[in-house]
mmCIF file of C-alpha atoms in Angstrom:
data_model
loop_
_atom_site.group_PDB
_atom_site.id
_atom_site.type_symbol
_atom_site.label_atom_id
_atom_site.label_comp_id
_atom_site.label_asym_id
_atom_site.label_seq_id
_atom_site.Cartn_x
_atom_site.Cartn_y
_atom_site.Cartn_z
ATOM 1 C CA UNK A 1 -18.578 -7.377 3.385
ATOM 2 C CA UNK A 2 -15.584 -5.283 2.375
ATOM 3 C CA UNK A 3 -12.288 -7.111 2.561
ATOM 4 C CA UNK A 4 -8.774 -5.918 1.792
ATOM 5 C CA UNK A 5 -6.433 -8.824 2.359
ATOM 6 C CA UNK A 6 -2.776 -7.829 2.350
ATOM 7 C CA UNK A 7 0.098 -10.250 2.025
ATOM 8 C CA UNK A 8 3.753 -10.391 1.075
ATOM 9 C CA UNK A 9 5.430 -8.877 4.093
ATOM 10 C CA UNK A 10 8.457 -10.420 5.728
ATOM 11 C CA UNK A 11 12.004 -9.961 6.922
ATOM 12 C CA UNK A 12 14.557 -8.648 4.458
ATOM 13 C CA UNK A 13 18.021 -7.165 4.650
ATOM 14 C CA UNK A 14 18.656 -3.531 3.839
ATOM 15 C CA UNK A 15 18.884 -3.076 0.104
ATOM 16 C CA UNK A 16 16.507 -5.941 -0.535
ATOM 17 C CA UNK A 17 13.070 -6.025 -2.108
ATOM 18 C CA UNK A 18 9.572 -7.155 -1.251
ATOM 19 C CA UNK A 19 6.303 -7.142 -3.163
ATOM 20 C CA UNK A 20 3.103 -6.606 -1.246
ATOM 21 C CA UNK A 21 -0.245 -7.702 -2.645
ATOM 22 C CA UNK A 22 -3.758 -6.820 -1.589
ATOM 23 C CA UNK A 23 -6.853 -8.644 -2.787
ATOM 24 C CA UNK A 24 -10.004 -6.538 -2.546
ATOM 25 C CA UNK A 25 -13.617 -7.634 -2.451
ATOM 26 C CA UNK A 26 -17.013 -6.376 -1.337
ATOM 27 C CA UNK A 27 -16.937 -3.063 -3.205
ATOM 28 C CA UNK A 28 -16.607 -1.813 -6.774
ATOM 29 C CA UNK A 29 -12.840 -1.785 -7.185
ATOM 30 C CA UNK A 30 -12.848 0.425 -10.279
ATOM 31 C CA UNK A 31 -14.677 3.214 -8.420
ATOM 32 C CA UNK A 32 -12.089 3.619 -5.691
ATOM 33 C CA UNK A 33 -8.510 4.704 -5.472
ATOM 34 C CA UNK A 34 -6.491 2.111 -3.566
ATOM 35 C CA UNK A 35 -3.175 2.229 -1.847
ATOM 36 C CA UNK A 36 -0.955 1.583 1.121
ATOM 37 C CA UNK A 37 -0.393 3.152 4.494
ATOM 38 C CA UNK A 38 2.141 2.089 7.106
ATOM 39 C CA UNK A 39 2.712 2.401 10.822
ATOM 40 C CA UNK A 40 6.159 2.098 12.324
ATOM 41 C CA UNK A 41 6.635 1.305 16.027
ATOM 42 C CA UNK A 42 5.857 4.357 18.129
ATOM 43 C CA UNK A 43 4.823 6.442 15.133
ATOM 44 C CA UNK A 44 1.613 7.643 13.543
ATOM 45 C CA UNK A 45 0.161 5.905 10.518
ATOM 46 C CA UNK A 46 1.235 7.540 7.283
ATOM 47 C CA UNK A 47 0.235 7.292 3.663
ATOM 48 C CA UNK A 48 2.796 5.584 1.450
ATOM 49 C CA UNK A 49 1.312 5.371 -2.019
ATOM 50 C CA UNK A 50 -1.979 5.505 -3.869
ATOM 51 C CA UNK A 51 -3.282 4.681 -7.326
ATOM 52 C CA UNK A 52 -6.482 5.816 -8.945
ATOM 53 C CA UNK A 53 -8.275 2.941 -10.639
ATOM 54 C CA UNK A 54 -10.043 5.357 -12.968
ATOM 55 C CA UNK A 55 -7.030 7.050 -14.567
ATOM 56 C CA UNK A 56 -4.012 5.244 -13.057
ATOM 57 C CA UNK A 57 -2.732 8.427 -11.405
ATOM 58 C CA UNK A 58 -0.237 7.536 -8.692
ATOM 59 C CA UNK A 59 1.077 9.326 -5.641
ATOM 60 C CA UNK A 60 4.019 8.523 -3.398
ATOM 61 C CA UNK A 61 5.344 9.719 -0.091
ATOM 62 C CA UNK A 62 8.603 11.569 -0.693
ATOM 63 C CA UNK A 63 10.663 9.046 1.275
ATOM 64 C CA UNK A 64 9.703 6.175 -1.044
ATOM 65 C CA UNK A 65 9.795 7.930 -4.416
ATOM 66 C CA UNK A 66 12.097 6.141 -6.814
ATOM 67 C CA UNK A 67 12.128 2.990 -4.668
ATOM 68 C CA UNK A 68 8.487 1.897 -4.443
ATOM 69 C CA UNK A 69 6.084 1.286 -7.328
ATOM 70 C CA UNK A 70 2.344 0.863 -6.950
ATOM 71 C CA UNK A 71 0.225 -0.927 -9.525
ATOM 72 C CA UNK A 72 -3.190 -2.493 -9.729
ATOM 73 C CA UNK A 73 -4.887 -5.212 -11.722
ATOM 74 C CA UNK A 74 -8.525 -4.276 -12.090
ATOM 75 C CA UNK A 75 -9.399 -7.690 -13.512
ATOM 76 C CA UNK A 76 -8.151 -9.313 -10.306
ATOM 77 C CA UNK A 77 -9.206 -6.513 -7.931
ATOM 78 C CA UNK A 78 -5.681 -6.528 -6.615
ATOM 79 C CA UNK A 79 -3.215 -3.770 -5.794
ATOM 80 C CA UNK A 80 0.531 -4.287 -5.492
ATOM 81 C CA UNK A 81 3.412 -2.440 -3.940
ATOM 82 C CA UNK A 82 6.856 -3.276 -5.251
ATOM 83 C CA UNK A 83 9.412 -2.109 -2.710
ATOM 84 C CA UNK A 84 13.052 -1.949 -3.728
ATOM 85 C CA UNK A 85 16.193 -0.771 -1.971
ATOM 86 C CA UNK A 86 14.531 -1.159 1.403
ATOM 87 C CA UNK A 87 16.007 0.538 4.449
ATOM 88 C CA UNK A 88 15.450 -0.067 8.185
ATOM 89 C CA UNK A 89 13.306 3.098 8.170
ATOM 90 C CA UNK A 90 10.787 1.209 6.015
ATOM 91 C CA UNK A 91 10.122 -1.218 8.861
ATOM 92 C CA UNK A 92 6.420 -0.986 9.659
ATOM 93 C CA UNK A 93 3.076 -2.686 9.429
ATOM 94 C CA UNK A 94 1.749 -1.972 5.943
ATOM 95 C CA UNK A 95 -1.997 -1.575 5.483
ATOM 96 C CA UNK A 96 -3.962 -1.850 2.282
ATOM 97 C CA UNK A 97 -6.635 0.852 1.950
ATOM 98 C CA UNK A 98 -9.379 1.995 -0.370
ATOM 99 C CA UNK A 99 -10.314 5.646 -0.689
ATOM 100 C CA UNK A 100 -13.823 7.078 -0.589
ATOM 101 C CA UNK A 101 -13.749 7.825 -4.317
ATOM 102 C CA UNK A 102 -11.823 7.322 -7.507
ATOM 103 C CA UNK A 103 -9.222 9.990 -6.753
ATOM 104 C CA UNK A 104 -6.311 9.639 -4.351
ATOM 105 C CA UNK A 105 -7.399 12.975 -2.907
ATOM 106 C CA UNK A 106 -10.276 11.218 -1.185
ATOM 107 C CA UNK A 107 -9.755 10.085 2.358
ATOM 108 C CA UNK A 108 -9.488 6.446 3.334
ATOM 109 C CA UNK A 109 -12.857 4.730 3.483
ATOM 110 C CA UNK A 110 -11.823 1.111 3.982
ATOM 111 C CA UNK A 111 -8.875 -0.343 5.899
ATOM 112 C CA UNK A 112 -7.531 -3.801 5.380
ATOM 113 C CA UNK A 113 -5.397 -5.992 7.540
ATOM 114 C CA UNK A 114 -1.749 -5.214 7.973
ATOM 115 C CA UNK A 115 1.299 -7.101 6.865
ATOM 116 C CA UNK A 116 4.577 -6.719 8.729
ATOM 117 C CA UNK A 117 7.664 -5.561 6.858
ATOM 118 C CA UNK A 118 10.932 -5.734 8.773
ATOM 119 C CA UNK A 119 14.185 -4.505 7.263
ATOM 120 C CA UNK A 120 17.385 -5.444 9.049
ATOM 121 C CA UNK A 121 20.545 -3.380 8.791
#
């Protein structure tokens, strides 16, 4: 059974930081790009960041570039999202995902649970 268990969300003031973690199991972690999507209230889900576990290539949504950093630990099958200088616009449920292949250009194959991030002004 594929599992992507996200954690680390919470309530933080604007300008603060949070680190999300996602523990993956049930599939070959090294063969899939992994990353994070988010869904804000009343909005569509959107991709935030992705990392290829084959060559460590990363991608970021423009609105988070320079503030968020994605990383992964292949030995632990875990992906992280360090979020700095958070703004109220970052408030959303954050989902851990795994792509259908090793490149971030692949579509999402697996969705994990969400973790709520709330940024107060």
